[in-house]
Coordinates of C-alpha atoms in Angstrom, one line a residue:
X905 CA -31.8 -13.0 -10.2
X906 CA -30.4 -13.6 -6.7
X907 CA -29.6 -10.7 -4.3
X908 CA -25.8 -11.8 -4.4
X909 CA -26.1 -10.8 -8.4
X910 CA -28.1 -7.6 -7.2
X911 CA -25.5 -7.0 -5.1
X912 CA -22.5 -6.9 -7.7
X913 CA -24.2 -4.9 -9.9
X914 CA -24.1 -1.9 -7.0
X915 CA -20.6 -2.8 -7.1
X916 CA -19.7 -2.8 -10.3
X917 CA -21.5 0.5 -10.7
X918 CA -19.7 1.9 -7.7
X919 CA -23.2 2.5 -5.8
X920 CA -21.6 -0.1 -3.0
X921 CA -17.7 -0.6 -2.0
X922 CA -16.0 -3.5 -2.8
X923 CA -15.7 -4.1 0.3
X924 CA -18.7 -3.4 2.2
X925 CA -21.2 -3.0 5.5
X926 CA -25.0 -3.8 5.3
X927 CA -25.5 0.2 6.0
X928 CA -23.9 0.7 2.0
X929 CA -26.8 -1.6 1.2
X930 CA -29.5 0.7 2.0
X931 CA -28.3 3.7 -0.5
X932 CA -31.1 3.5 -2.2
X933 CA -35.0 4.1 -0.2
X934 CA -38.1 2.8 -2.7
X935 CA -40.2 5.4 -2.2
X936 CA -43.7 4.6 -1.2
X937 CA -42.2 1.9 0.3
X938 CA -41.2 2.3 4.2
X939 CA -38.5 -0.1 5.0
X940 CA -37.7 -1.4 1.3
X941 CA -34.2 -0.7 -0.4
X942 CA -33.6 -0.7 -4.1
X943 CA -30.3 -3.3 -4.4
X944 CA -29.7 -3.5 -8.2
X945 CA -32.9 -3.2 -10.3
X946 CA -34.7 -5.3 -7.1
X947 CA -36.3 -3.8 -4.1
X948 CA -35.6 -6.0 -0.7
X949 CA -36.8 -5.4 2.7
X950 CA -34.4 -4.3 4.9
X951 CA -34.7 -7.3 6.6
X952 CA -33.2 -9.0 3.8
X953 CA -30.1 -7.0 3.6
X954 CA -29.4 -7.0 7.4
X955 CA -29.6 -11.0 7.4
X956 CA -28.3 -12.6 3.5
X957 CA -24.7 -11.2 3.9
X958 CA -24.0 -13.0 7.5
X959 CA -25.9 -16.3 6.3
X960 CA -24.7 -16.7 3.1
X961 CA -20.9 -16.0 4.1
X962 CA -17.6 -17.4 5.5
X963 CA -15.2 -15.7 7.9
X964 CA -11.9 -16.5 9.5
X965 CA -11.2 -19.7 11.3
X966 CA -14.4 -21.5 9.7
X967 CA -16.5 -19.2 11.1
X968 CA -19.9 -20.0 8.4
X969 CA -23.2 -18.3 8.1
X970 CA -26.4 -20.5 9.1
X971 CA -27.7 -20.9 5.4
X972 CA -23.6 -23.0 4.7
X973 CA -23.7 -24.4 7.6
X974 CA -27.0 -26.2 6.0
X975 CA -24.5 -27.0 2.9
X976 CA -25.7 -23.4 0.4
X977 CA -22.5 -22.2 -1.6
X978 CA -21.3 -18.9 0.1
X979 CA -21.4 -15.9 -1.5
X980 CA -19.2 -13.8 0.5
X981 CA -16.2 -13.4 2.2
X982 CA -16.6 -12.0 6.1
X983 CA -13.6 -10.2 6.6
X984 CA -14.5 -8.8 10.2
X985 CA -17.5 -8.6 12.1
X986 CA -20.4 -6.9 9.8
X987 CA -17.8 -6.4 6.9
X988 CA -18.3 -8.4 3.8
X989 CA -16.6 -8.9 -0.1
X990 CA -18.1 -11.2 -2.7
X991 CA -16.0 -14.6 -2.7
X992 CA -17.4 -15.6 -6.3
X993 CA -20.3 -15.3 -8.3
X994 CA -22.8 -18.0 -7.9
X995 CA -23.4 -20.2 -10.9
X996 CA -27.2 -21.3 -11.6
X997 CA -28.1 -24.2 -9.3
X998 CA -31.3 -25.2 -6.9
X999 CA -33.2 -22.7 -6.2
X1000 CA -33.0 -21.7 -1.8
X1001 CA -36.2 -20.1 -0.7
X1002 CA -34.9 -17.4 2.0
X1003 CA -37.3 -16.5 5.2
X1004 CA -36.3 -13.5 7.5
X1005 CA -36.1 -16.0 10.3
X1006 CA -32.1 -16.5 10.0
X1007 CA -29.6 -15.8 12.0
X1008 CA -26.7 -13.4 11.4
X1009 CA -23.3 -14.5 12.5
X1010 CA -21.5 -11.0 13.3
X1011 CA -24.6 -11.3 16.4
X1012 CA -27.6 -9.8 14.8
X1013 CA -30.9 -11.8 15.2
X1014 CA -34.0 -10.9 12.9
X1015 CA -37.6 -11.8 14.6
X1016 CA -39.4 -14.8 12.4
X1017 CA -41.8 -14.0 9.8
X1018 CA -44.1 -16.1 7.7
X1019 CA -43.5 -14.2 4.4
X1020 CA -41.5 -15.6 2.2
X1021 CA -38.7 -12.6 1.3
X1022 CA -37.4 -13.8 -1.8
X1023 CA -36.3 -17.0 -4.2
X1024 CA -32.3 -17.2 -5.3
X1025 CA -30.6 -19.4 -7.4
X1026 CA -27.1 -20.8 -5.9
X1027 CA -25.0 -23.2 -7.1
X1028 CA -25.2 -26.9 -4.9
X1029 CA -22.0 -26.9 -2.1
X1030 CA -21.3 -30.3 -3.9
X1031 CA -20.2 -28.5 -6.8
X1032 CA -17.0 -27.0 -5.5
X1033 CA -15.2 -30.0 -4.2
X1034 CA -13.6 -31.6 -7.6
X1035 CA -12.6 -27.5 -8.5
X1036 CA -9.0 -27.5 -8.5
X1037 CA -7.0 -24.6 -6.4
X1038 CA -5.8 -22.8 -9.7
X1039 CA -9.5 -22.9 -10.7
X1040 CA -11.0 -21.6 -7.6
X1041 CA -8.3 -18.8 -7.9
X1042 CA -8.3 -18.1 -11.6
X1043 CA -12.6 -18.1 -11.0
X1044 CA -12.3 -16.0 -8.6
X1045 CA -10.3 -13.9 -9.6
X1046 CA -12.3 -13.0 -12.7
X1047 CA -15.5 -12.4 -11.1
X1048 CA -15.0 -10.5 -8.0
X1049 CA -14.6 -6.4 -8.8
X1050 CA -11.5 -5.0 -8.0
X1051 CA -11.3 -2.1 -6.2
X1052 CA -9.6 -0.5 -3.3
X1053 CA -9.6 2.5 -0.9
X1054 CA -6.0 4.0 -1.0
X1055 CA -4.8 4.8 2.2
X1056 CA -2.1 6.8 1.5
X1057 CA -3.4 8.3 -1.5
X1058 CA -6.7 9.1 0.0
X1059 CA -9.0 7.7 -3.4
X1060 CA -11.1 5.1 -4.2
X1061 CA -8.8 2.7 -7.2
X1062 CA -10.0 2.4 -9.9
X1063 CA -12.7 4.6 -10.1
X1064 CA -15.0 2.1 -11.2
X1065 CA -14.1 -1.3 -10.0
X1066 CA -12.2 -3.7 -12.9
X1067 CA -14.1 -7.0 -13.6
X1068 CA -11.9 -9.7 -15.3
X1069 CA -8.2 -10.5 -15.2
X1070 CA -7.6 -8.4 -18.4
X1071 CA -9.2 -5.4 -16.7
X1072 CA -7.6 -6.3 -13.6
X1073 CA -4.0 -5.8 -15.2
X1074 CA -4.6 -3.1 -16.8
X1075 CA -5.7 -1.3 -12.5
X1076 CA -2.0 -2.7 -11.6
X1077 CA 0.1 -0.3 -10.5
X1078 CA 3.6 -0.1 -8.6
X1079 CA 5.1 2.1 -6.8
X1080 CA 2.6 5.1 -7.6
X1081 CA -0.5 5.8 -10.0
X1082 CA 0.7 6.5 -12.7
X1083 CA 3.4 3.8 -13.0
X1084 CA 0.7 1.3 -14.6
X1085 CA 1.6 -2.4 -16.0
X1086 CA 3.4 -0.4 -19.1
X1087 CA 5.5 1.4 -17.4
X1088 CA 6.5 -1.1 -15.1
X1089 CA 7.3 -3.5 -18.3
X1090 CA 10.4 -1.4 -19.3
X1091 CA 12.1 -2.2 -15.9
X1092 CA 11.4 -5.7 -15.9
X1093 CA 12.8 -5.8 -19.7
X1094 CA 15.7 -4.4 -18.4
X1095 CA 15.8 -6.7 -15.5
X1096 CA 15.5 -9.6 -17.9
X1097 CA 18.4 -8.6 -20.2
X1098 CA 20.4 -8.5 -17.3
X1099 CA 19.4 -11.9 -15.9
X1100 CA 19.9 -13.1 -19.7
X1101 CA 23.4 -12.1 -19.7
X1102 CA 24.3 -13.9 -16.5
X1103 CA 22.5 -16.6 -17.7
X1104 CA 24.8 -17.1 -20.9
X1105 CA 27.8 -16.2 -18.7
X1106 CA 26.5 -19.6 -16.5
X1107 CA 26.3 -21.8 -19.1
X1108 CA 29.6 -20.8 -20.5
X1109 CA 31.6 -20.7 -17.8
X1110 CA 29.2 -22.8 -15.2
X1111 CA 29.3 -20.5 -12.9
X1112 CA 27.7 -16.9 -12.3
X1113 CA 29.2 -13.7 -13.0
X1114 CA 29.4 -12.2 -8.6
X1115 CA 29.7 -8.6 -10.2
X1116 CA 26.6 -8.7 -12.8
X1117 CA 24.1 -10.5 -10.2
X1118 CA 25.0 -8.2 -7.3
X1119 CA 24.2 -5.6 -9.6
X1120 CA 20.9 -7.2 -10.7
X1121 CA 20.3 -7.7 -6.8
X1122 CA 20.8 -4.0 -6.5
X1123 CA 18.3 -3.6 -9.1
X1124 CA 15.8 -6.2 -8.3
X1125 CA 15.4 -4.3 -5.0
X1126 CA 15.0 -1.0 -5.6
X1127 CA 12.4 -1.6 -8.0
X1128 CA 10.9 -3.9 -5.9
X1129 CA 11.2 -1.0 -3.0
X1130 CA 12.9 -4.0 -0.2
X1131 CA 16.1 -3.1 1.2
X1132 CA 19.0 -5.5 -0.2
X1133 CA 20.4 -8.3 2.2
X1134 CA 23.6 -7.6 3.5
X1135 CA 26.1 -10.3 1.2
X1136 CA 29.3 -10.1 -0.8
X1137 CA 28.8 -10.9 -4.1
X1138 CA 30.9 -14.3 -3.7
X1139 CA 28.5 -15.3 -1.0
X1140 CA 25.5 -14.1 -3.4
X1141 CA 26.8 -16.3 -6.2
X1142 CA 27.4 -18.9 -4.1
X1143 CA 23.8 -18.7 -2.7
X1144 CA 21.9 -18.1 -6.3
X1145 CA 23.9 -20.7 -7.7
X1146 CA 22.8 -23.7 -5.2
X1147 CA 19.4 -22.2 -5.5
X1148 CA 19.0 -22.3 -8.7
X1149 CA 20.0 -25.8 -9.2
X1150 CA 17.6 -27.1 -6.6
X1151 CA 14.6 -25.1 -8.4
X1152 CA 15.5 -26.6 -11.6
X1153 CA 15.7 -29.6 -10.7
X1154 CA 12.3 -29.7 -9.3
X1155 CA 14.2 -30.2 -5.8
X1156 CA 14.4 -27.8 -2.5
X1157 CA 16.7 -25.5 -1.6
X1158 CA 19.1 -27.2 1.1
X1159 CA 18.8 -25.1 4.6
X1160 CA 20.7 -21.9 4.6
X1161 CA 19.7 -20.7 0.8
X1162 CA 18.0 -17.7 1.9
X1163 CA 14.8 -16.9 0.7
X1164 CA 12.8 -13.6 1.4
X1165 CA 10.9 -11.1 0.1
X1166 CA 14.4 -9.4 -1.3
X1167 CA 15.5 -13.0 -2.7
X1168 CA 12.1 -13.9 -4.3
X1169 CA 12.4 -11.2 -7.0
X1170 CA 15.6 -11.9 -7.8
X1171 CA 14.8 -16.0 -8.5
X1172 CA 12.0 -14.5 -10.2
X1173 CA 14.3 -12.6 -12.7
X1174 CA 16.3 -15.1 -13.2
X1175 CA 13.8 -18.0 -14.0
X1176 CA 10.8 -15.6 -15.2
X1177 CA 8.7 -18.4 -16.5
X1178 CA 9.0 -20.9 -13.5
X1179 CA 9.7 -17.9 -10.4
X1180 CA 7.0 -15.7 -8.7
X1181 CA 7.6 -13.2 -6.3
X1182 CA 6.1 -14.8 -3.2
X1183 CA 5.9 -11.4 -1.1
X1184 CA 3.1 -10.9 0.9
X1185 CA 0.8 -9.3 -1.5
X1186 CA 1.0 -12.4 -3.5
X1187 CA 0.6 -14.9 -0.8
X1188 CA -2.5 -12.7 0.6
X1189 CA -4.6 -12.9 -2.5
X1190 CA -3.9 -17.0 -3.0
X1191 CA -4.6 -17.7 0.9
X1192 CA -8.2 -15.4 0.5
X1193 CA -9.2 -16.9 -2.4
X1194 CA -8.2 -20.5 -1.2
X1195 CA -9.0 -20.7 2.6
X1196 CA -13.1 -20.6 2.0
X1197 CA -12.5 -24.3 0.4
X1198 CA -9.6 -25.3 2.1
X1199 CA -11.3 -28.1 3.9
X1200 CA -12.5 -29.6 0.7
X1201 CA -9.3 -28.9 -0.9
X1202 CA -7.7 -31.0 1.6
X1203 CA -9.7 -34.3 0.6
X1204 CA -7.2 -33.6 -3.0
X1205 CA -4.8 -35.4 -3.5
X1206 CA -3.2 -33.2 -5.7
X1207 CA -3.7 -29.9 -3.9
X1208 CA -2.1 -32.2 -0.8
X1209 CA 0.7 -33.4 -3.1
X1210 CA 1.7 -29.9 -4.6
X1211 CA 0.7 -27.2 -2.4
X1212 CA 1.1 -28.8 1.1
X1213 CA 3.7 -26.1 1.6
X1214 CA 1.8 -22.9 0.9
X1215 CA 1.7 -20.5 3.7
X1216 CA 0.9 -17.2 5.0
X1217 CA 3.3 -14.4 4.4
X1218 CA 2.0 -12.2 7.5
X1219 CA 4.7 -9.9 7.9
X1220 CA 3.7 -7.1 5.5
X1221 CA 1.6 -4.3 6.6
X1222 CA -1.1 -2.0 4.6
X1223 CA -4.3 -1.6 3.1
X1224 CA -6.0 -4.8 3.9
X1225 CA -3.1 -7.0 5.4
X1226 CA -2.5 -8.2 7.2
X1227 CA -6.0 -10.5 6.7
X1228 CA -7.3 -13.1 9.3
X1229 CA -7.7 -16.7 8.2
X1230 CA -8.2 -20.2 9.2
X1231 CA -6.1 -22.1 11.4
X1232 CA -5.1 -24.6 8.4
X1233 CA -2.4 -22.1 6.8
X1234 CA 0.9 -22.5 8.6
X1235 CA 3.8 -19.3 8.5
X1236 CA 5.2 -19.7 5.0
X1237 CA 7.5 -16.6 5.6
X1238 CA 11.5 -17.0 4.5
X1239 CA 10.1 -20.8 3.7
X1240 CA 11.1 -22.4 0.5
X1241 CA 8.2 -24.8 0.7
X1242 CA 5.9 -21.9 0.7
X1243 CA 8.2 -20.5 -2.3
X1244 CA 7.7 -23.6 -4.6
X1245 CA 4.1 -24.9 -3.7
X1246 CA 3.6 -21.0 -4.6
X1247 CA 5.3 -21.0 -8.1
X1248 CA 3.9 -24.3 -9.0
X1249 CA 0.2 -22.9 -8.2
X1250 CA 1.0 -19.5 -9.9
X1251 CA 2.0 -21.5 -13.2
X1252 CA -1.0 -23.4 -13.1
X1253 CA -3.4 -20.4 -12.9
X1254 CA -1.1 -19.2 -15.8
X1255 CA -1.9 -21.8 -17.9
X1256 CA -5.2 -22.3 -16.7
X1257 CA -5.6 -18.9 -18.3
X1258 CA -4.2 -19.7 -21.3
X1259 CA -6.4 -22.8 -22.0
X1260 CA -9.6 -21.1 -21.6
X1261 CA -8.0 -18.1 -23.5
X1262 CA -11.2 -17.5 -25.4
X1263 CA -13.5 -16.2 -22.0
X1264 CA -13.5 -12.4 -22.0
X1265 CA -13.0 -12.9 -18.3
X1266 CA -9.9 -14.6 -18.7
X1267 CA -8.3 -13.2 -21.3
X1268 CA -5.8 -9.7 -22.0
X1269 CA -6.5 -6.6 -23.5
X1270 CA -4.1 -7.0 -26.6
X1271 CA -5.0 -11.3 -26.8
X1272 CA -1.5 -12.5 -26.0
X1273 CA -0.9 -15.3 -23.2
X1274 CA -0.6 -14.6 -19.7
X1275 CA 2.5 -14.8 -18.7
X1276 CA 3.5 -15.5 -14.8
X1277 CA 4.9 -11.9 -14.1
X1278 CA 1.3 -10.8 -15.6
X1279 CA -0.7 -13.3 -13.0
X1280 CA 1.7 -12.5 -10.3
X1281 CA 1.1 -8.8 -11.2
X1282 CA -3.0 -9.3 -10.7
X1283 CA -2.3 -11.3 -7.8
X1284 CA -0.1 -8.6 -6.0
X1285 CA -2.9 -6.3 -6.4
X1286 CA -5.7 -8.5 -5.0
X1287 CA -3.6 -8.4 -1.8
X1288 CA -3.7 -5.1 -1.0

């Protein structure tokens, strides 16, 4: 078993941070044996665990480790210089015979040697390119641990890091601990019945009820702790209602329908099956999950077709954002192309979900579908 695999099982265990330095590698000493480190139920030199992160990894603005520079399937994520995160596990593929005699990209150089350290088993580069972005996402999603040093809190959360999207939903919380995915579900019921109401007023009298949404807008915000814009609730229907068309039709939003991370929520109440909150959270965890592939993704057709619009959201502050990434992403703050490239992708990882309902990886604690407030929710945590 490769020392990525090694690696998560320290993880999952809670032996080694999610998010991690190659110092948390060497927690464990083999006795007897000077310089050897027990990483899962394998012992590696420490050779090995100062040189396998860096090569096996990609970093911000393309930066790649010498082993995918040669074409091997990375492993990890380099968030900063020495700092690593598993990008996905590594399916069964050809086997890569690793020598100490590699160079470290964060700057660290280990002296040749003839041993042979170890043998791995990586999936081929080649097999990534016909993925499809709500694949690479929903994957990787389900196979990286989540867990998260709290700033403000001062705590490691969860305790022991949550594997799987079910698992993964049920470590959601918002605002505090103890207002889990349950509790948060009465709100958004409330939310709904609301939105449901002006919904039936709409189709009655074709036109929305000023009072009722600005109320909803009133509510949509505080539970979504951003400060209301400043309209009047003729303005506000007047805005919702042009927006809302466009969306349904499949069509933008003409230029001056706001859209921000106050108006997001609110679309997002209103059309809950088609609508995600596109806040920064959200956009973090689709940009880290996308950007190692992003230059085979752009050889897709369909990722250029549907997604060409997806930006960074850069503007929100806190745990790890905001996150360095490649050039390729352009601002998609207040931008309603980022807005719909972002619900489109969000619905396809929902129902990529749903298809392959019967994985344990994929699928909820109490068996129903995913729905896109339940992937948005997952999502909005991976961004931390």
């Amino acid at each position: 078993m490769s020392f990525y695999h090694e690696v998560l099982k320290d993880i999952a265990s809670g032996k080694v941070p999610l998010q991690f330095r190659v110092k948390d590698l060497s927690h464990s000493p083999v006795p007897g044996k000077s310089g050897h480190f027990k990483i899962g139920d394998v012992s590696y030199k420490e050779s090995t665990l100062l040189t396998w992160p860096a090569n096996y990894s990609i970093g911000p603005n393309g930066v790649q480790g010498q082993q995918v520079q040669q074409g091997r399937t990375p492993a990890f994520f380099r968030l900063e210089v020495g700092l690593y995160t598993p990008i996905e596990e590594c399916e069964a593929g050809e086997t890569v015979t690793l020598f100490s005699s590699v160079k470290d990209v964060s700057g660290y150089i280990e002296e040749p040697e003839a041993e042979i350290l170890s043998t791995v088993q990586l999936a081929p580069a080649a097999e990534t390119k016909s993925r499809t972005a709500p694949e690479i996402i929903a994957e990787s999603i389900a196979r990286r641990p989540f867990q998260v040093e709290l700033r403000k809190q001062r705590c490691t959360y969860p305790k022991q890091p949550a594997k799987g999207w079910g698992a993964r939903l049920e470590a959601y919380f918002w605002p505090k601990l103890e207002n889990n995915w349950a509790h948060n579900q009465s709100s958004l019921q409330a939310m709904y019945q609301q939105a449901e109401a002006i919904e039936t007023e709409l189709r009655e009298r074709r036109q929305l009820n000023p009072m009722r949404l600005s109320r909803l807008f009133d509510d949509v915000c505080a539970w979504g702790g951003v400060r209301r814009p400043s309209v009047e609730d003729d303005a506000l229907a007047t805005q919702a209602e042009g927006a809302l068309a466009a969306i349904d039709q499949g069509e933008v939003p003409e230029q001056g329908l706001a859209i921000n991370s106050a108006w997001t929520k609110l679309y997002a109440m209103l059309r809950p099956g088609h609508c995600v909150i596109f806040d920064s959270r959200v956009a973090t965890a689709l940009i880290a999950a996308l950007d190692p592939y992003i230059e085979q993704l752009k050889d897709q057709k369909d990722f250029v077709k549907n997604y060409k619009g997806l930006g960074t959201v850069q503007q929100g502050r806190g745990g790890t954002r905001p996150r360095a990434f490649s050039d390729t992403w352009t601002n998609g703050y207040q931008k309603w192309d980022a807005q719909l490239a972002a619900n489109h992708l969000c619905c396809e990882i929902r129902d990529y979900l749903n298809i392959h309902h019967e994985r344990s990886d994929f699928a909820k604690p109490d068996g129903t579908p995913w729905t896109l407030r339940e992937v948005e929710a997952v999502l909005f945590m991976d961004g931390y």
